[in-house]
Coordinates of C-alpha atoms and ligand atoms in Angstrom, one line a residue:
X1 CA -29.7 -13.5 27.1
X2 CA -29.6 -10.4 24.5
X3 CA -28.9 -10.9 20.8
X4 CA -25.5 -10.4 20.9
X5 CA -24.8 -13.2 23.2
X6 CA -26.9 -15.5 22.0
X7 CA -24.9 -15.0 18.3
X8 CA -21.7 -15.5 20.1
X9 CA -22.5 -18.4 21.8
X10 CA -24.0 -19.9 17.9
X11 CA -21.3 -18.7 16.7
X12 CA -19.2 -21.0 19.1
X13 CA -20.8 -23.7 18.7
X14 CA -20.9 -24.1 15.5
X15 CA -17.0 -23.1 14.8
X16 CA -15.0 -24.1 17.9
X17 CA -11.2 -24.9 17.8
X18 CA -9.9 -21.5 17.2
X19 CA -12.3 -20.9 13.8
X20 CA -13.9 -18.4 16.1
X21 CA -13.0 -15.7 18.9
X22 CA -15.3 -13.9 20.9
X23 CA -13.2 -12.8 24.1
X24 CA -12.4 -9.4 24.3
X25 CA -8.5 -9.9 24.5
X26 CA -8.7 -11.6 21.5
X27 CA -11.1 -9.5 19.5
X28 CA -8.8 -6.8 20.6
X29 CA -6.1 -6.7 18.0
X30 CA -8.6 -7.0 15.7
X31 CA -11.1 -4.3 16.4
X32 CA -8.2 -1.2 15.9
X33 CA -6.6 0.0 12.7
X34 CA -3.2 -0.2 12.7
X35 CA -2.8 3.9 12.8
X36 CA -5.3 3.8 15.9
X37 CA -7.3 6.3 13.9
X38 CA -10.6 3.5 13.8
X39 CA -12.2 1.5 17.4
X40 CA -14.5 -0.4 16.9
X41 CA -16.4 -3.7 18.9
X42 CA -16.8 -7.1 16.7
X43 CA -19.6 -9.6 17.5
X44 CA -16.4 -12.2 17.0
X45 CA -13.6 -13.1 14.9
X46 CA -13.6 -15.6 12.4
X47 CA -10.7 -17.9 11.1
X48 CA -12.0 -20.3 8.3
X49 CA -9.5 -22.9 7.4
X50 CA -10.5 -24.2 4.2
X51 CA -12.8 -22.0 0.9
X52 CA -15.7 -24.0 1.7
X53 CA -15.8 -23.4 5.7
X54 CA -15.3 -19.5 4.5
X55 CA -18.5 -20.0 2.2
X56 CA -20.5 -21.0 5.3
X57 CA -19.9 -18.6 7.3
X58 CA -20.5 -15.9 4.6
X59 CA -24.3 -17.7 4.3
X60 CA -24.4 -17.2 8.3
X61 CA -23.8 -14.2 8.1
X62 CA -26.3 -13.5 5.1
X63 CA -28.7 -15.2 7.0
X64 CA -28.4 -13.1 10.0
X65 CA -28.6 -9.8 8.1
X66 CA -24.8 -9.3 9.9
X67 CA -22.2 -7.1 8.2
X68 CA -18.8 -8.5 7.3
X69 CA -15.7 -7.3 7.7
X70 CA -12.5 -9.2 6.1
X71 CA -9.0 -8.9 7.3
X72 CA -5.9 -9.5 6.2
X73 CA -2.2 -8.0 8.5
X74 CA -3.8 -5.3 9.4
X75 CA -1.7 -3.2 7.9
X76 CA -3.9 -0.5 6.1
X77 CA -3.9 3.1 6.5
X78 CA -7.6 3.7 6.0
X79 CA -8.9 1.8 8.6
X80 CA -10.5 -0.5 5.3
X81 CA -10.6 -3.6 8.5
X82 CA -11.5 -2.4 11.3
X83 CA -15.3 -2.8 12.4
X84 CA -17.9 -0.1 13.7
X85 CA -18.8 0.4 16.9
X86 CA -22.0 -1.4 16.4
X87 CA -21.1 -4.8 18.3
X88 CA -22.8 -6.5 15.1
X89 CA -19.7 -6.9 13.0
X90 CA -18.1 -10.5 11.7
X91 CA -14.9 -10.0 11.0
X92 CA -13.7 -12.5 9.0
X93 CA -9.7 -13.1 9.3
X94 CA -8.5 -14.4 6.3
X95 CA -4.3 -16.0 8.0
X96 CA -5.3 -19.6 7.7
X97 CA -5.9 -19.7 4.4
X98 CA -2.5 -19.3 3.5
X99 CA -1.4 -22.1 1.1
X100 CA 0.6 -21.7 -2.0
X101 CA -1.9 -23.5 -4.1
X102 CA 0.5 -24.3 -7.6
X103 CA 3.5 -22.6 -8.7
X104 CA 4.3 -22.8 -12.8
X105 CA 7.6 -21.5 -13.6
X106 CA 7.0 -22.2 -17.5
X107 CA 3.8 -20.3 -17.5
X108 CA 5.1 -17.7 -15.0
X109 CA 2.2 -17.9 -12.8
X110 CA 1.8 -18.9 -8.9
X111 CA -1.2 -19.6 -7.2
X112 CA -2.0 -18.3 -3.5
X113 CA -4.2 -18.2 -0.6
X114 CA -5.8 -14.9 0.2
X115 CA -3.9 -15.4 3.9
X116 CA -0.3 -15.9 2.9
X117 CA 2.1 -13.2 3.5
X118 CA 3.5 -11.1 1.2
X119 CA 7.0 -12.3 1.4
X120 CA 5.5 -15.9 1.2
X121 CA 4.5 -15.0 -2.3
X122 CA 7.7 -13.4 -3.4
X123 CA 9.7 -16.9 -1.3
X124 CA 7.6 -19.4 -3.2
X125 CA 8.2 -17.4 -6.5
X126 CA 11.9 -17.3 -5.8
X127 CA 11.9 -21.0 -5.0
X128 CA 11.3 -22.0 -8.6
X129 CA 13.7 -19.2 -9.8
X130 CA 11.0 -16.6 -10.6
X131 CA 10.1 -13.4 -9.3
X132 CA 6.9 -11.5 -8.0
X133 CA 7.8 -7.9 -8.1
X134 CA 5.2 -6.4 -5.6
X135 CA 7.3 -4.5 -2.5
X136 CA 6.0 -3.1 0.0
X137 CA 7.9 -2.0 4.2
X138 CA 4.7 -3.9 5.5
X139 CA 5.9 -7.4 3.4
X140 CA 7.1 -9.4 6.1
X141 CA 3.1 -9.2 7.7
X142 CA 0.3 -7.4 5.0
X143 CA -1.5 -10.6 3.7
X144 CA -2.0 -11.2 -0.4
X145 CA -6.3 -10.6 0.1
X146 CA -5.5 -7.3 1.8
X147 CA -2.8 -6.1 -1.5
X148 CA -5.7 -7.6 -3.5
X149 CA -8.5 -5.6 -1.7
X150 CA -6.6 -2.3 -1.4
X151 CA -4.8 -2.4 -5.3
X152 CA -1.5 -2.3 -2.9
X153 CA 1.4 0.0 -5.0
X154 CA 4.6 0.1 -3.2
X155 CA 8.2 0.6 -4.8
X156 CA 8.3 -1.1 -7.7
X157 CA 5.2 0.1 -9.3
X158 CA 7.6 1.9 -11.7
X159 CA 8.3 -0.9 -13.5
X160 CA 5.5 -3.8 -13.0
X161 CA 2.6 -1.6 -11.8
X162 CA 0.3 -2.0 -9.0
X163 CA -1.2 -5.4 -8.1
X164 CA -4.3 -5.0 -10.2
X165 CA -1.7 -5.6 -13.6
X166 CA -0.3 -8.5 -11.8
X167 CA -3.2 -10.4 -11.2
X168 CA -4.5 -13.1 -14.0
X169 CA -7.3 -14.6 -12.0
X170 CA -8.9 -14.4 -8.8
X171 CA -11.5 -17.1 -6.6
X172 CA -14.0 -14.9 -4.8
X173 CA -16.9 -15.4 -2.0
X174 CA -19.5 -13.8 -3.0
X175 CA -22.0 -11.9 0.0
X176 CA -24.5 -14.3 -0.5
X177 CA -21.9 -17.4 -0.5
X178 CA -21.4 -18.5 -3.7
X179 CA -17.8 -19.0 -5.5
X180 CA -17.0 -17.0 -7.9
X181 CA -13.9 -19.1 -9.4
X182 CA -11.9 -17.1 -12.4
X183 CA -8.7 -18.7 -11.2
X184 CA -7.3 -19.2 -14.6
X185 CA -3.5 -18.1 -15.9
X186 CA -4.4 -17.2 -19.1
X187 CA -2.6 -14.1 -20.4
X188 CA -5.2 -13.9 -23.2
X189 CA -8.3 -14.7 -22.4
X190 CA -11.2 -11.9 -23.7
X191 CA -14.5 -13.1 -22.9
X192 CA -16.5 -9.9 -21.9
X193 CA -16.1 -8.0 -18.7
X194 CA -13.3 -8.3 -16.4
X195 CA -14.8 -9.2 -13.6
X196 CA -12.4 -10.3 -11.6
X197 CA -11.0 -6.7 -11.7
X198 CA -14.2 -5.2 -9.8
X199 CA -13.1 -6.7 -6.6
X200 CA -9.4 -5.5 -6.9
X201 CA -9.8 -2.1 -5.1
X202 CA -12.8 -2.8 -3.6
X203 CA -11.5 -3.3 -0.2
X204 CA -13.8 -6.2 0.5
X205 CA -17.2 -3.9 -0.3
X206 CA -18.2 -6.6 -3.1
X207 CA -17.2 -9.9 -1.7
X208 CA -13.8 -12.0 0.0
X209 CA -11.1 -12.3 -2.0
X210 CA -10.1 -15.8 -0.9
X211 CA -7.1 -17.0 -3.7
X212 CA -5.2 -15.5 -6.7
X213 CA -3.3 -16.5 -9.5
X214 CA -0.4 -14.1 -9.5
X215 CA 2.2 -13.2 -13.1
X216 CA 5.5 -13.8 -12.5
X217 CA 8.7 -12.2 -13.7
X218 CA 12.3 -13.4 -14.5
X219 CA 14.3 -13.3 -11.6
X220 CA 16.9 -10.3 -11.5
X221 CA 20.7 -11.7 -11.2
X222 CA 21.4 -8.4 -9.0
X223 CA 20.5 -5.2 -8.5
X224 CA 22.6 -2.0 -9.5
X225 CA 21.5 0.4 -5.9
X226 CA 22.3 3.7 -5.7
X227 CA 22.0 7.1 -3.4
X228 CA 21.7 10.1 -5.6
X229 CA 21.9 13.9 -4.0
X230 CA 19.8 16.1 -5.9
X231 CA 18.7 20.0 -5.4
X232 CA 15.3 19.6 -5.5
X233 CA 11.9 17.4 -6.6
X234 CA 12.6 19.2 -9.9
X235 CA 15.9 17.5 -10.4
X236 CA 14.6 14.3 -9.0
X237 CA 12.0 14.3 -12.2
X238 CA 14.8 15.3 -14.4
X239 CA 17.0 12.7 -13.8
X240 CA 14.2 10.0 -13.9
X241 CA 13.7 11.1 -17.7
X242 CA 17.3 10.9 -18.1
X243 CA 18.1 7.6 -17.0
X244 CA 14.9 5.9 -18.4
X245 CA 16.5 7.6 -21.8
X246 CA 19.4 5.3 -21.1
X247 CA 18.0 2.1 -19.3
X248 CA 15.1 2.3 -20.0
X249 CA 12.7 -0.7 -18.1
X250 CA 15.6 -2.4 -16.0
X251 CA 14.8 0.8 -13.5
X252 CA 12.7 -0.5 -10.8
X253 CA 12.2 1.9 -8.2
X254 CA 12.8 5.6 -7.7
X255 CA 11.8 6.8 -4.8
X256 CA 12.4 10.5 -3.4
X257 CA 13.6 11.1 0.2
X258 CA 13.8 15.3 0.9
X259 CA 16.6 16.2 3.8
X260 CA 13.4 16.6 6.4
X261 CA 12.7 13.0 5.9
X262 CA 16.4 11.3 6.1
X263 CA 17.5 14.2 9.0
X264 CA 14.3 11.8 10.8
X265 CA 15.6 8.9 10.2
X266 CA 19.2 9.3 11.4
X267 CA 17.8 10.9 14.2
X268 CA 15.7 8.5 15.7
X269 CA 16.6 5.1 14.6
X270 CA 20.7 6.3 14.1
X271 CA 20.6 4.8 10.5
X272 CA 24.0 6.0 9.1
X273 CA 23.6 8.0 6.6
X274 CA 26.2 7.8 3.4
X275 CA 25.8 11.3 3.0
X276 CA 26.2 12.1 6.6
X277 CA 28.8 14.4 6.4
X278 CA 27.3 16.9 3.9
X279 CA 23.4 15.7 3.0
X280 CA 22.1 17.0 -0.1
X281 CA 18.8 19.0 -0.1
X282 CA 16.8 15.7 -1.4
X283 CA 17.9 12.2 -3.0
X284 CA 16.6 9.4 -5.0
X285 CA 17.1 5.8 -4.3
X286 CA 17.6 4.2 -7.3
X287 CA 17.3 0.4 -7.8
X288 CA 18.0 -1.0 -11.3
X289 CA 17.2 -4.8 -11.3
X290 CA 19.8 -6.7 -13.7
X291 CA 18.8 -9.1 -16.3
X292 CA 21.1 -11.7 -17.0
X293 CA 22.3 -10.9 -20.4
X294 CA 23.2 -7.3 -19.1
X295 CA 26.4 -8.2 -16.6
X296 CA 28.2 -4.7 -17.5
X297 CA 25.0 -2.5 -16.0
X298 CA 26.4 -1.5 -12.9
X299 CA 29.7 0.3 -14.9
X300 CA 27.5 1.8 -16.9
X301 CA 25.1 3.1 -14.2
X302 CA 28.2 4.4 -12.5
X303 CA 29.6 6.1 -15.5
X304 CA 25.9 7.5 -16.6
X305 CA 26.1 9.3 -12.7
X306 CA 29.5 10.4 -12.8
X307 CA 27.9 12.1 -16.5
X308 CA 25.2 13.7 -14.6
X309 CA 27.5 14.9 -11.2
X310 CA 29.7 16.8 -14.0
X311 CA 26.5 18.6 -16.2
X312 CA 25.3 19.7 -12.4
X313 CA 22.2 17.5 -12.2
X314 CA 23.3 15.6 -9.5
X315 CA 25.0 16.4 -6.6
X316 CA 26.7 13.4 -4.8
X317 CA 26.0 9.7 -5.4
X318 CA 26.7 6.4 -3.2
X319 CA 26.4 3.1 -5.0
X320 CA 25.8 0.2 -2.7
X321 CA 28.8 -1.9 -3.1
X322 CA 27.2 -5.4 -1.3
X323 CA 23.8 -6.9 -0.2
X324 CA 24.4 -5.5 3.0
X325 CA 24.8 -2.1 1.7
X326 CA 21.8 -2.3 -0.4
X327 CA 19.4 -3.7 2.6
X328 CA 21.2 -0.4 4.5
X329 CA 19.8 2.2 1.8
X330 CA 16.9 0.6 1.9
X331 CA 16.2 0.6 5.3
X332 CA 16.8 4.4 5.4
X333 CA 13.7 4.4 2.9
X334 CA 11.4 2.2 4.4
X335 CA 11.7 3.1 8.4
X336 CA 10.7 6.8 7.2
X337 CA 7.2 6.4 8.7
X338 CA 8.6 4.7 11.6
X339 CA 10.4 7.6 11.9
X340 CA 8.0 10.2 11.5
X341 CA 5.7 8.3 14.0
X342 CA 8.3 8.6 16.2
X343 CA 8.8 12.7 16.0
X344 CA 5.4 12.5 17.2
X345 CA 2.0 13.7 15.5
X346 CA 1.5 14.0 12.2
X347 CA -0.5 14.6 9.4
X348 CA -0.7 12.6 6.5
X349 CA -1.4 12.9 2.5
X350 CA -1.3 9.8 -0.1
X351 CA -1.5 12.1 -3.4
X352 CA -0.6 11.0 -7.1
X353 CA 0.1 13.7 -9.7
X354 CA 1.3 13.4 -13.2
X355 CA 5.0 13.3 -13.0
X356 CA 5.3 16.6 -14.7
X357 CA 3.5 18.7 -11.9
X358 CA 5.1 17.6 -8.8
X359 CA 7.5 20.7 -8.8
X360 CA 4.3 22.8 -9.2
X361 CA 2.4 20.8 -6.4
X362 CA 5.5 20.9 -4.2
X363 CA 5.9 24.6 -4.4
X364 CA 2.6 26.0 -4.2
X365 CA 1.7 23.5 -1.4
X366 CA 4.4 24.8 0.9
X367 CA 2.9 28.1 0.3
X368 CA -0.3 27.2 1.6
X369 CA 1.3 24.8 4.3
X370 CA 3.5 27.8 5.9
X371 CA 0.2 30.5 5.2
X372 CA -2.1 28.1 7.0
X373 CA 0.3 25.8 10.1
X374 CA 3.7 28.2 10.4
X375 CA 7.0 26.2 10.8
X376 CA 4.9 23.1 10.3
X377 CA 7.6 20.9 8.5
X378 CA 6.8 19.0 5.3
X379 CA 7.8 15.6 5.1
X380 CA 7.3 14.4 1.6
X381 CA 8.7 11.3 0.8
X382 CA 7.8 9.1 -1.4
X383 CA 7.4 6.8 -5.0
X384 CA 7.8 9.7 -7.4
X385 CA 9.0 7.7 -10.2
X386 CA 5.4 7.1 -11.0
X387 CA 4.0 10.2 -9.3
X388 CA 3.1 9.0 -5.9
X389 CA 4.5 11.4 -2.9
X390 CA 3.5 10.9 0.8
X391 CA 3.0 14.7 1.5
X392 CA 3.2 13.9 5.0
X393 CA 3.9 17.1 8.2
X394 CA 4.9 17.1 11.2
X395 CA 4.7 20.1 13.5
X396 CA 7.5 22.9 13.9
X397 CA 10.5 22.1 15.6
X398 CA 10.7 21.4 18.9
X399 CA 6.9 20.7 19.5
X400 CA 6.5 18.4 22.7
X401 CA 3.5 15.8 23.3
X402 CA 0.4 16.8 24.2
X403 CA 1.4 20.5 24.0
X404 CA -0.9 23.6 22.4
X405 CA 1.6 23.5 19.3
X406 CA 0.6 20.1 19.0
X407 CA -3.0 20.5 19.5
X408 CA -3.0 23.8 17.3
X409 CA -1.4 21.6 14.5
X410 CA -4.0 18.9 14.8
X411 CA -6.7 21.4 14.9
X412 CA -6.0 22.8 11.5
X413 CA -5.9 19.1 9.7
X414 CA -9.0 19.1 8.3
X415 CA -8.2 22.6 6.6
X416 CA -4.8 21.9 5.4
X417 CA -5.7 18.5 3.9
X418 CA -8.8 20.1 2.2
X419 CA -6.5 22.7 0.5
X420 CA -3.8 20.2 -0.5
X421 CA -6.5 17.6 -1.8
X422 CA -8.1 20.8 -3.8
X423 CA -4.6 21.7 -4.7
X424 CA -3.7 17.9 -6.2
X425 CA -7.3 17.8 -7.8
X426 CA -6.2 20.7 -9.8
X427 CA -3.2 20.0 -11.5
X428 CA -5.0 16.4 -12.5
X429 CA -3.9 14.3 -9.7
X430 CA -5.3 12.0 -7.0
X431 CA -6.3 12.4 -3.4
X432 CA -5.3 8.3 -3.1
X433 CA -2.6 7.4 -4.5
X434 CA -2.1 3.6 -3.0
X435 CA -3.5 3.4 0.3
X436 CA -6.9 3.5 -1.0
X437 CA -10.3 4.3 0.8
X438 CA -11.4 2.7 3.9
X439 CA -13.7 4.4 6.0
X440 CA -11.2 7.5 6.5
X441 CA -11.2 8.9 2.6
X442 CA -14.9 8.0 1.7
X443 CA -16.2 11.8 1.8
X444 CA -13.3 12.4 -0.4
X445 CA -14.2 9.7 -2.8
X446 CA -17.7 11.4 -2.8
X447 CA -15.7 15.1 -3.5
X448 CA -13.3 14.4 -5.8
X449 CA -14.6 11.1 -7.8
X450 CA -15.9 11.9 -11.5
X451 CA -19.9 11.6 -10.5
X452 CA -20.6 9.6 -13.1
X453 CA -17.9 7.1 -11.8
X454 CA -19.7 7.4 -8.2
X455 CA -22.5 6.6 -9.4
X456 CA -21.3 3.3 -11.5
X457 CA -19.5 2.3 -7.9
X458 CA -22.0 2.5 -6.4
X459 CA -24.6 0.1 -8.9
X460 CA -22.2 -2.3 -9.2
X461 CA -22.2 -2.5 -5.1
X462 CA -25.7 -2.5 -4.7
X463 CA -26.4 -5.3 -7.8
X464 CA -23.5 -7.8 -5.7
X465 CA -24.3 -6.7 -2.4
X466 CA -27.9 -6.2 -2.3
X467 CA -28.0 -6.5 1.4
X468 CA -25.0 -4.4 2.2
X469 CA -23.0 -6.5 4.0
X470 CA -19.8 -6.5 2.8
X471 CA -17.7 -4.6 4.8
X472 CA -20.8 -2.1 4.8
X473 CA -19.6 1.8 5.6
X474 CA -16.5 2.1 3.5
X475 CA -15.5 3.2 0.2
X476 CA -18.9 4.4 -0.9
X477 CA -21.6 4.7 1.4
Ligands
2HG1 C1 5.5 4.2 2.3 O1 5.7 4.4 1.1 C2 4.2 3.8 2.8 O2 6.5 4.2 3.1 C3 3.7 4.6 4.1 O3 3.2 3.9 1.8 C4 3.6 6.1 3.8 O4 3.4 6.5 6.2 C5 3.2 6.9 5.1 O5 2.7 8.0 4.9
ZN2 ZN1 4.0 4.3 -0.1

């Protein structure tokens, strides 16, 4: 019997009942990234159902020198959990730990398993009439440890940041098994490092993220949503500065949709479009959350735009008049990758600048997208009220699967995503915005990271993980 089957069958034994897979059908769904960019073959699966049967197989895995790989919905862009093709990987599946441990509506804080959903965090804060603000398309399946591991951003980052600022304490598995445990919901609380912050990002690389203790906000009465026509990414960042002039924190999210992206959307998944009979150029969607002392903010929103259509900075506007209406705009914003996947092949860029250069970025990079893939169609949606665009292409017009066009556009990614990264890097901006590292962006990290930073990265992995175990191969090598 060779190695590998003789770990399985240890494996087995000593966590039946589901706590651990090693067929091939059900390793499968495990072992590919959800873009299919990353295949890889797991020694076996791992479901732990309690902190303590997690810990053990951590030690296992320690023992046996075996690298670990932690998953969450699977979900991430960066292939951060899926395994190498070694046949040696444990990937350790984090769904049944999903227990909402505590909920404190006086303190504002809510404690959860590393395996509950998203939108079982925002239910259970919602059930004692509070609020966690985090939003992301994937909410219904990405799992809290994965938000965690990756510093997830998403549409509301405007307003409440990403989840590293909503995060007051964190339980952790350390690669040789012990628990770390800083599960405390203490706003002030300054007793030297942050620790609990060096596994927020880390994408599992320094241990398992197995529980959090999460802020909470006050629960909007309703939300003020709107469509806003605008000429260009220029205007988008104008208007952003005007209306925070006027209200200031109660906008939540501002995300940017150019025509390329919504002319997608109608045509594939026959969204209707408020706009449909003359779109604008671009848009903003525009979601102010209302607090309860503020009934009159939708009037004043309206009037503020109808202000705006008349001084020529915007161009058209649709306010969403019900729930229904509001879930409608929305879905025109989320299905946009859905939609793009759907147009076929595509090439994809997660960039941040500051908010003030994303007219620069947007005009100079079409430049070199047209000098460098002609007709290749720019697709660059995104979170631009805090300077996050998806500066995503698809190739020209009319290109059919499997053709040369398609094969000549793929062929030039490497060079076109070079220049763009280059491009960002110079006007101060970020290669990764919110979809983080994985195994996909870690010569970039190695590019484009202050050295000095690298090199702290990569102490701090080597003193927690001396054995490189943890999710071995990603983020820094
Ligand atoms: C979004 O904002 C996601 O919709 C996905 O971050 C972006 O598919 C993409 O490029
Ligand atoms: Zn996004």
């Amino acid at each position: 019997m060779n190695n590998q089957s003789e770990l399985r069958q240890r494996l087995t034994s000593q966590w039946g009942d589901g706590a651990c897979l090693t067929e091939a059908i059900d390793r499968a769904p495990f072992e590919t990234d959800f873009r299919k960019l990353f295949h890889g073959e797991a020694l076996a699966i791992l479901q732990p159902n309690s902190v303590t049967e997690l810990q053990s197989m951590v030690r296992f895995a320690s023992d046996h020198r075996l690298v670990m790989v932690p998953a969450g919905g699977n979900t991430s862009y960066c292939g951060g959990a899926a395994p190498d093709k070694s046949g040696n990987n444990l990937i350790i599946s984090l769904k049944r730990l999903n227990k909402i441990r505590s909920k404190d509506p006086l303190g504002y804080t809510l404690t959860a398993e590393a395996g509950c959903t998203l939108a079982s965090v925002q239910e259970a804060a919602e059930s004692v009439e509070r609020y966690f603000p985090l939003a992301l398309g994937s909410q219904g399946s990405c799992q809290l440890g994965g938000n965690l591991s990756t510093n997830a951003g998403g549409t509301s980052v405007l307003r409440y940041g990403m989840m590293r600022d909503l995060v007051l304490g964190l339980e952790v598995v350390l690669p040789d098994g012990r628990l770390l445990n800083q599960l405390n919901g203490l706003r002030k609380d300054n007793t030297g490092f942050d620790v609990k912050q060096w596994f927020i990002g880390a994408e599992g690389t320094l241990g398992i993220i197995s529980a959090a203790t999460l802020k909470l906000f006050t629960k909007p009465t309703q939300y003020s949503t709107a469509m806003i026509g605008v000429a260009h990414i220029g205007a988008a960042v104008d208007l952003l500065s005007r209306l925070r002039e006027y209200f200031g924190d109660v906008i939540e999210s501002f995300e940017f949709l150019p025509e390329s992206a919504t002319e997608l959307a109608r045509q594939h998944l026959k969204l209707r479009d408020p706009f449909e009979t003359s779109p604008p150029p671009a848009r903003v969607l525009l979601e102010c959350a209302q607090p309860r002392a503020w009934p009159e903010l939708p009037e004043r929103l309206a009037h503020v735009l109808m202000k705006l259509i008349e001084s020529g900075l915007v161009l058209d506007v649709a306010m969403a008049n019900s729930d229904r209406e509001r879930d409608h705009f929305w879905s025109i914003r989320e299905r946009i990758p859905e939609a793009q996947t759907l147009e076929g092949a595509s090439i994809k860029h997660d960039i941040s600048l500051p908010i003030g250069q994303l007219a620069t970025f947007v005009s100079e990079a079409a430049r070199v997208v047209q000098a460098t893939i002609p007709g290749a169609r720019i697709i660059n949606y995104g979170h631009v009220g805090d300077g996050n665009l998806h500066y995503n292409l698809s190739p020209p017009c009319g290109t059919t699967k499997g053709s040369d066009t398609e094969r000549q556009f793929l062929a030039n990614q490497s060079a076109i995503t070079r220049t763009i990264h280059d491009l960002v890097a110079s006007l101060g901006g970020s290669f990764s915005a919110e979809h983080g590292i994985g195994q996909l962006k870690v010569k970039e990290l190695e590019r484009y990271e202050d050295p000095v930073a690298l090199e702290l990265m990569k102490k701090l992995k080597v003193a927690i993980d001396p054995l490189n175990l943890m999710n071995s191969g990603k983020v820094v090598k």
